[in-house]
mmCIF file of C-alpha atoms in Angstrom:
data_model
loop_
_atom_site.group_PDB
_atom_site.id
_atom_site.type_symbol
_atom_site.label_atom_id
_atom_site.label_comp_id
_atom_site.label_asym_id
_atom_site.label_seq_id
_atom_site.Cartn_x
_atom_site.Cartn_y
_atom_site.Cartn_z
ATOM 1 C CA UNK A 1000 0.000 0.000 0.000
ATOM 2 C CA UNK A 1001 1.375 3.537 -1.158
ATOM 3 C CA UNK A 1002 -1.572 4.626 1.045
ATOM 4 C CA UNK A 1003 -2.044 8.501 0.604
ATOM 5 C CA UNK A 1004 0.209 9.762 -2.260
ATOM 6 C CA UNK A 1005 -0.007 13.866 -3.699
ATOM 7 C CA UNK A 1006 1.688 15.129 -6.936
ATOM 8 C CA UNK A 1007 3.510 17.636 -7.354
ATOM 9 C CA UNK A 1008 6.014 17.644 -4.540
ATOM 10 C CA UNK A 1009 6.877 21.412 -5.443
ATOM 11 C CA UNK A 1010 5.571 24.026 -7.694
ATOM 12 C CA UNK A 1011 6.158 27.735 -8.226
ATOM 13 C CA UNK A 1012 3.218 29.555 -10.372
ATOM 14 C CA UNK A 1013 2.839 33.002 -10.857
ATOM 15 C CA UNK A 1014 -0.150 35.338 -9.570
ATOM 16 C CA UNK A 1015 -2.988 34.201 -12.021
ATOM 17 C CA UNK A 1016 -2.025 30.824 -13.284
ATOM 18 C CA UNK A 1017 -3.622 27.847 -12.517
ATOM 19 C CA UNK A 1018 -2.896 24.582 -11.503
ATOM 20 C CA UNK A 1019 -4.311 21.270 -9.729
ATOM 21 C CA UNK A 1020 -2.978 19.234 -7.225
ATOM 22 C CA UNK A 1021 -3.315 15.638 -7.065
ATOM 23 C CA UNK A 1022 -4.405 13.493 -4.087
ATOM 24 C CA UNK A 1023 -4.432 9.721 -4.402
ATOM 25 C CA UNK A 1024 -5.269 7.081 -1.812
ATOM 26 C CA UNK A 1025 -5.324 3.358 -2.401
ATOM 27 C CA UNK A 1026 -6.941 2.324 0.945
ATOM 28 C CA UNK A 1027 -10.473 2.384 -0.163
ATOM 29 C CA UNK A 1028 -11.368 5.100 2.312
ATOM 30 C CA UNK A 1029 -14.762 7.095 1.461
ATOM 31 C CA UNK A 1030 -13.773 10.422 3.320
ATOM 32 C CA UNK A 1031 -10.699 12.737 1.382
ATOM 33 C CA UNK A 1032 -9.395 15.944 2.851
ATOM 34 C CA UNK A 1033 -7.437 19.057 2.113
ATOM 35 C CA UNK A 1034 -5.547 21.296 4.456
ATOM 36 C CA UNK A 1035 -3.295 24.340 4.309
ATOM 37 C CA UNK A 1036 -0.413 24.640 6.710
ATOM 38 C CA UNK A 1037 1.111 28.094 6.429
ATOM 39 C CA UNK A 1038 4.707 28.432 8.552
ATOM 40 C CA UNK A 1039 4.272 27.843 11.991
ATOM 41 C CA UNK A 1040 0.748 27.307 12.336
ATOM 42 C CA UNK A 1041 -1.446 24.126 12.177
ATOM 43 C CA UNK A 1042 -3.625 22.703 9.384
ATOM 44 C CA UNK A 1043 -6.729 24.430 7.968
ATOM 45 C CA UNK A 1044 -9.848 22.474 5.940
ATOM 46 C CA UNK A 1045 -9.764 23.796 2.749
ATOM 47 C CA UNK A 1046 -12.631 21.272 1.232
ATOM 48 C CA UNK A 1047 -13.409 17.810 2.197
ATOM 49 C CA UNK A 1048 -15.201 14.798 0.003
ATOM 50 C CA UNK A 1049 -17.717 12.572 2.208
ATOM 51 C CA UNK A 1050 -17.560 10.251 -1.186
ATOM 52 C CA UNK A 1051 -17.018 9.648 -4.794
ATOM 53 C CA UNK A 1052 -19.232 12.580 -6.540
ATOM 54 C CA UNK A 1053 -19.446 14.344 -3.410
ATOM 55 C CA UNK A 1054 -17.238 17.656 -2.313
ATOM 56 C CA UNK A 1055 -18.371 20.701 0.566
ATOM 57 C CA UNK A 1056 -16.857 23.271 1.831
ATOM 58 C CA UNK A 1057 -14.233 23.487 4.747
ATOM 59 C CA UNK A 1058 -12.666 26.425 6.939
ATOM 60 C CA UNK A 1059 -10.693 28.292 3.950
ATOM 61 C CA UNK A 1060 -13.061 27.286 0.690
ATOM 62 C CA UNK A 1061 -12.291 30.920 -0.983
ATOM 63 C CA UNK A 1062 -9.835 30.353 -4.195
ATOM 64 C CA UNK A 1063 -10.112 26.756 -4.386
ATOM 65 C CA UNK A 1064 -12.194 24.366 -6.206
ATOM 66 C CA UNK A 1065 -12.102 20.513 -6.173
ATOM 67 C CA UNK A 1066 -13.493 17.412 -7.542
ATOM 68 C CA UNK A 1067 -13.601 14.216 -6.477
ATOM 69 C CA UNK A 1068 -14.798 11.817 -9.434
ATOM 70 C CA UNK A 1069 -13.432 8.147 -8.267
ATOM 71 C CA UNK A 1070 -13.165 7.391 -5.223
ATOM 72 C CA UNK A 1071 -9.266 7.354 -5.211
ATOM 73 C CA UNK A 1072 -8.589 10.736 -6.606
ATOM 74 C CA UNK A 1073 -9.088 14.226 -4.964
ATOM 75 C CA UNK A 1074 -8.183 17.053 -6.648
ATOM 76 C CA UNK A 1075 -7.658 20.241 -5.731
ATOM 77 C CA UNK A 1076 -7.944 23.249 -8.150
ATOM 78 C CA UNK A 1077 -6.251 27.022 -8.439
ATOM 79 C CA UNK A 1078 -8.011 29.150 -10.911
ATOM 80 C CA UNK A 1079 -6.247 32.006 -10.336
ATOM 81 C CA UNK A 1080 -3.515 32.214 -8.245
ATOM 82 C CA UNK A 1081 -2.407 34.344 -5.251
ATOM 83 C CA UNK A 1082 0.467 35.472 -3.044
ATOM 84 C CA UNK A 1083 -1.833 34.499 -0.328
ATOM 85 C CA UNK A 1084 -1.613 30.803 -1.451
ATOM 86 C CA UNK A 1085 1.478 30.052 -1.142
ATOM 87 C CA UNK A 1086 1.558 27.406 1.357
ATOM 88 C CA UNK A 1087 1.894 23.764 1.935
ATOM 89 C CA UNK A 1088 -0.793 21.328 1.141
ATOM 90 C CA UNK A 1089 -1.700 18.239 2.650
ATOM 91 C CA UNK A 1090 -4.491 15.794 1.522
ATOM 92 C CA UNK A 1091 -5.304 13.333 3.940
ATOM 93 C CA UNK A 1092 -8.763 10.535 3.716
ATOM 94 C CA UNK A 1093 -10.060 8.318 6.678
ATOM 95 C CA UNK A 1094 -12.228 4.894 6.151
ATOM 96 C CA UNK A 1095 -15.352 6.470 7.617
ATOM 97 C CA UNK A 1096 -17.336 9.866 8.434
ATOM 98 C CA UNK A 1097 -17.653 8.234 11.765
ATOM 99 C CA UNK A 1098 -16.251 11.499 13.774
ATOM 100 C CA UNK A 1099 -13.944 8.686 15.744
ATOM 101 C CA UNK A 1100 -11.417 7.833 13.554
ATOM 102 C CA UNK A 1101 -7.930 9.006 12.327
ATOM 103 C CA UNK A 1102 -7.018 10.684 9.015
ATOM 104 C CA UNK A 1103 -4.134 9.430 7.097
ATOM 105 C CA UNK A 1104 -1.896 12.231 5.496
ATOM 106 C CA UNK A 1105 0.429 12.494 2.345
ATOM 107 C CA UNK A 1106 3.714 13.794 2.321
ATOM 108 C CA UNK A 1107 2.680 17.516 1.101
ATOM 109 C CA UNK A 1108 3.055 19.776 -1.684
ATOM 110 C CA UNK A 1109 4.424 22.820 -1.445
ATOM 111 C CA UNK A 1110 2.882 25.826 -3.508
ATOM 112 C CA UNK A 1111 4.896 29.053 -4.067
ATOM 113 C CA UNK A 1112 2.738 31.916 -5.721
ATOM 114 C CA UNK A 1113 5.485 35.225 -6.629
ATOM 115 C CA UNK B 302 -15.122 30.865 17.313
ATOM 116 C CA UNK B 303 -13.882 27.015 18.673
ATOM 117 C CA UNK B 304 -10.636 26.523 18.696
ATOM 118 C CA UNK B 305 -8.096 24.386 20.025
ATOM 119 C CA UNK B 306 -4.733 25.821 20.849
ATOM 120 C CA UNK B 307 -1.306 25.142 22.685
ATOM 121 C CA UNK B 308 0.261 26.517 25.447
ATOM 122 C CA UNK B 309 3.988 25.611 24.730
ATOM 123 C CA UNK B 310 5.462 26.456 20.982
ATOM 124 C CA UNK B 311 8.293 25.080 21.938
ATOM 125 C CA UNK B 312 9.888 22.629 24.043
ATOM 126 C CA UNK B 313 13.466 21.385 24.329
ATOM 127 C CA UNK B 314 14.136 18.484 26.120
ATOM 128 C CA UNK B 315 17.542 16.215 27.733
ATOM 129 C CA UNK B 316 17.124 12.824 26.089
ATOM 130 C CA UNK B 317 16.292 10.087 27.798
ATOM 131 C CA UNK B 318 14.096 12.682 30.204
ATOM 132 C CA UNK B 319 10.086 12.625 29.613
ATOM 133 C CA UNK B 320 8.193 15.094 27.131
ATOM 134 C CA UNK B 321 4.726 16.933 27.952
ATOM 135 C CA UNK B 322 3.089 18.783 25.613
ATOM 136 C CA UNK B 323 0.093 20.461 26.360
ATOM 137 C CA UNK B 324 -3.224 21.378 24.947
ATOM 138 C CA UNK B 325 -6.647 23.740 25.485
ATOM 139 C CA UNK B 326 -9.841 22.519 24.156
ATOM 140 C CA UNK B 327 -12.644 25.022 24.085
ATOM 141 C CA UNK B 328 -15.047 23.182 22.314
ATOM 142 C CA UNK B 329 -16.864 20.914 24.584
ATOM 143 C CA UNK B 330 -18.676 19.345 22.186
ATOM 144 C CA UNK B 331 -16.099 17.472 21.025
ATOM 145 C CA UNK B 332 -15.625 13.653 21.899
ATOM 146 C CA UNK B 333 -12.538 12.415 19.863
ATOM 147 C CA UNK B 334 -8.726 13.683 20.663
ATOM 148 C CA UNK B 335 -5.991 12.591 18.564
ATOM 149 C CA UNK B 336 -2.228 13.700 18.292
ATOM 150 C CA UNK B 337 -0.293 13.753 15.231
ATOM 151 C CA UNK B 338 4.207 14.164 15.301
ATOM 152 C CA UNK B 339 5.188 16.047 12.186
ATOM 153 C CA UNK B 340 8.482 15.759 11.264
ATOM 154 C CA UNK B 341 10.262 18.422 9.277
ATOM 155 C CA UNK B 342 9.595 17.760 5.183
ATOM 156 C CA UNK B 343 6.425 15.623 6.181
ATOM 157 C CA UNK B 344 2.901 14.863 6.441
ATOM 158 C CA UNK B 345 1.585 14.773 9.993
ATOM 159 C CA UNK B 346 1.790 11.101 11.555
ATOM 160 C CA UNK B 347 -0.703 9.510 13.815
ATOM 161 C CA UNK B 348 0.473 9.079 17.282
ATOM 162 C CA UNK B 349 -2.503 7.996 19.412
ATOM 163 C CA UNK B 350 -5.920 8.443 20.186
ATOM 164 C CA UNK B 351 -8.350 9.140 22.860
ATOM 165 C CA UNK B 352 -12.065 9.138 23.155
ATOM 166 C CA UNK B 353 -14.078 11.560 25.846
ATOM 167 C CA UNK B 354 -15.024 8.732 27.715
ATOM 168 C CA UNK B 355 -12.004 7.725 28.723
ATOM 169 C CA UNK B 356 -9.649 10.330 30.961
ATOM 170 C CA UNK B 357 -6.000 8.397 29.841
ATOM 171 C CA UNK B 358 -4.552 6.204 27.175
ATOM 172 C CA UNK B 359 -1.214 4.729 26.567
ATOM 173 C CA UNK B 360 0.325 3.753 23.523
ATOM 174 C CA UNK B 361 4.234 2.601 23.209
ATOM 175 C CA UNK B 362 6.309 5.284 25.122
ATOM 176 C CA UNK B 363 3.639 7.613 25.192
ATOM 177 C CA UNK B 364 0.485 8.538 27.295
ATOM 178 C CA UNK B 365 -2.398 11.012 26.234
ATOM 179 C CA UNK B 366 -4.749 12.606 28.848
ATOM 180 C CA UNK B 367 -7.923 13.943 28.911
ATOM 181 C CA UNK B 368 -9.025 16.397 31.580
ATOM 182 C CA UNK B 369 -12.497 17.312 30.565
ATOM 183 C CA UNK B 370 -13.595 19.400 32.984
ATOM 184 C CA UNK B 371 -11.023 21.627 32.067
ATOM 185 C CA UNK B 372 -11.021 20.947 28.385
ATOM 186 C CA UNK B 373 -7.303 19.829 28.465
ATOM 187 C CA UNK B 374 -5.295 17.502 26.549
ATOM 188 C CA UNK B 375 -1.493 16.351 27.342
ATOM 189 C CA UNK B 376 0.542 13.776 25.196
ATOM 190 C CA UNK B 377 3.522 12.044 27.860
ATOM 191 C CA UNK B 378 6.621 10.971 25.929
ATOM 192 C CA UNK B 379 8.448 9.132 28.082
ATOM 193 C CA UNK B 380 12.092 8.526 27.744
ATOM 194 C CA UNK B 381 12.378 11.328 25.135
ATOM 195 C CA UNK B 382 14.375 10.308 22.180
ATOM 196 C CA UNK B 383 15.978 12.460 19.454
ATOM 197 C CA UNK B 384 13.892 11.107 16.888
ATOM 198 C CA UNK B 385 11.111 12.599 19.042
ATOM 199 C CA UNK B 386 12.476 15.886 18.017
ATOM 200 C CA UNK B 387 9.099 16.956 15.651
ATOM 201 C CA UNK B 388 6.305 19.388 15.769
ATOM 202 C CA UNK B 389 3.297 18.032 17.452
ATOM 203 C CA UNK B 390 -0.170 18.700 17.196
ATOM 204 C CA UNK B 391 -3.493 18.215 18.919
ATOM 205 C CA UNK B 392 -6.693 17.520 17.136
ATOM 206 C CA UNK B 393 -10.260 17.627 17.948
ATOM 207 C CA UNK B 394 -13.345 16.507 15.820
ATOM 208 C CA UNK B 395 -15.874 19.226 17.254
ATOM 209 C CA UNK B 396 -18.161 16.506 17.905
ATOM 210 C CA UNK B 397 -20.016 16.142 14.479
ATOM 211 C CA UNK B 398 -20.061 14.005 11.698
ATOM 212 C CA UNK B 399 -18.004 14.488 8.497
ATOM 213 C CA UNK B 400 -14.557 13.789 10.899
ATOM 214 C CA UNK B 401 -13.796 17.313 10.295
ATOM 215 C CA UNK B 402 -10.516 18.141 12.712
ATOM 216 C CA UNK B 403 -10.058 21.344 13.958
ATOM 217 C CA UNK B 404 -5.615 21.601 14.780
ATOM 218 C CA UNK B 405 -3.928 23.289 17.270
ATOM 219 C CA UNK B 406 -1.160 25.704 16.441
ATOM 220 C CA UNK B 407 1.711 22.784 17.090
ATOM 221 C CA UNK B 408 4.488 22.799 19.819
ATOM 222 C CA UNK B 409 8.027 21.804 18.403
ATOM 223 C CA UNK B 410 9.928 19.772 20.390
ATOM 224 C CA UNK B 411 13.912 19.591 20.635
ATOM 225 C CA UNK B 412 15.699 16.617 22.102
ATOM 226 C CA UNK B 413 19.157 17.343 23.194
ATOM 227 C CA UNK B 414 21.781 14.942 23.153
#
């Protein structure tokens, strides 16, 4: 098991591009996750998936979109991007919505906006 | 609004002496703890769990406590070890469903050798 994989490890855009971040997870889980972490603080929800088809909102939704069409894959979008975003994101997924139960975490990617 | 913050951003600890880290809860709603080591370059690891009805839980080399009346969390690392030397975070799940996790701010810990 890989368990919960994100691509790109790095990536510089300027203000205004786009781009989408990958989240994979090969543990069959139903629930997917992404957080910010901006230096020294902890993680923020961005957007969450309860299932395949399904996304809603998190803590800091503003400037992000994301999609989760199979159940493996969540993907989280940039339309336009800021200074502001620069920051390092984490996708994590748990088995259940069951508000008992730990979320697994991928090794990050880290987003520079100049 | 709810929160859950940290008292200590950073510790620094002798090795082989024990670790607390501390934690304020203010949501009381919430009934599922968890702590998470994040090392430097990395995604935040599980470390152990703890459910509101239970006040203490041990795992290997480490202890988590639950003071609800207070709202308080603690993780114990006993023995500290320099690969102990991370930034460590508390969790809480506010109580509803959707295992949404609301993070403290982290404490980092140093182990001196």
């Amino acid at each position: 098991n890989a368990g919960v994989t994100q691509t790109p490890k790095f990536r510089v855009l300027k203000t205004g591009q786009s781009m989408t971040l990958l989240c994979a997870q090969d543990m069959n889980h139903e629930y997917m996750y992404w957080y910010r972490q901006d230096p020294g603080m902890g993680l923020r929800l961005i957007h969450y998936s309860v299932g395949e088809g399904t996304t809603a909102k998190g803590e800091v939704p503003d400037g992000y979109n994301v999609s989760r069409l199979k159940k493996q894959n969540f993907l989280l979008g940039l339309e336009s991007a800021a200074p502001s975003q620069t920051s390092v994101y984490f996708c994590a997924s748990s088995p259940t919505g069951l508000a008992d139960y730990e979320q697994y975490f991928g090794p990050g990617t880290r987003l520079t906006v100049t | 609004g709810e929160s859950v913050g940290l008292h200590l951003p950073t510790l620094s600890v002798q090795e082989g002496d024990n670790s607390i880290i501390n934690c304020a809860y203010s949501n009381s709603a919430s009934d599922y703890f968890i702590w998470y080591k994040q090392e430097s370059g990395k995604g935040p690891q599980f470390i152990i769990d703890i459910r509101s009805n239970m006040d203490k839980r041990q795992g290997q080399r480490v202890t988590v406590l639950l003071n609800k009346t207070v709202k308080h969390l603690s993780l114990q690392i006993a023995a500290t070890q320099p690969g102990d030397s991370a930034v460590y975070f508390c969790a809480e799940n506010g109580g509803a469903a959707g295992n949404k996790l609301t993070f403290g701010g982290g404490t980092r810990v140093l182990v001196k050798p």
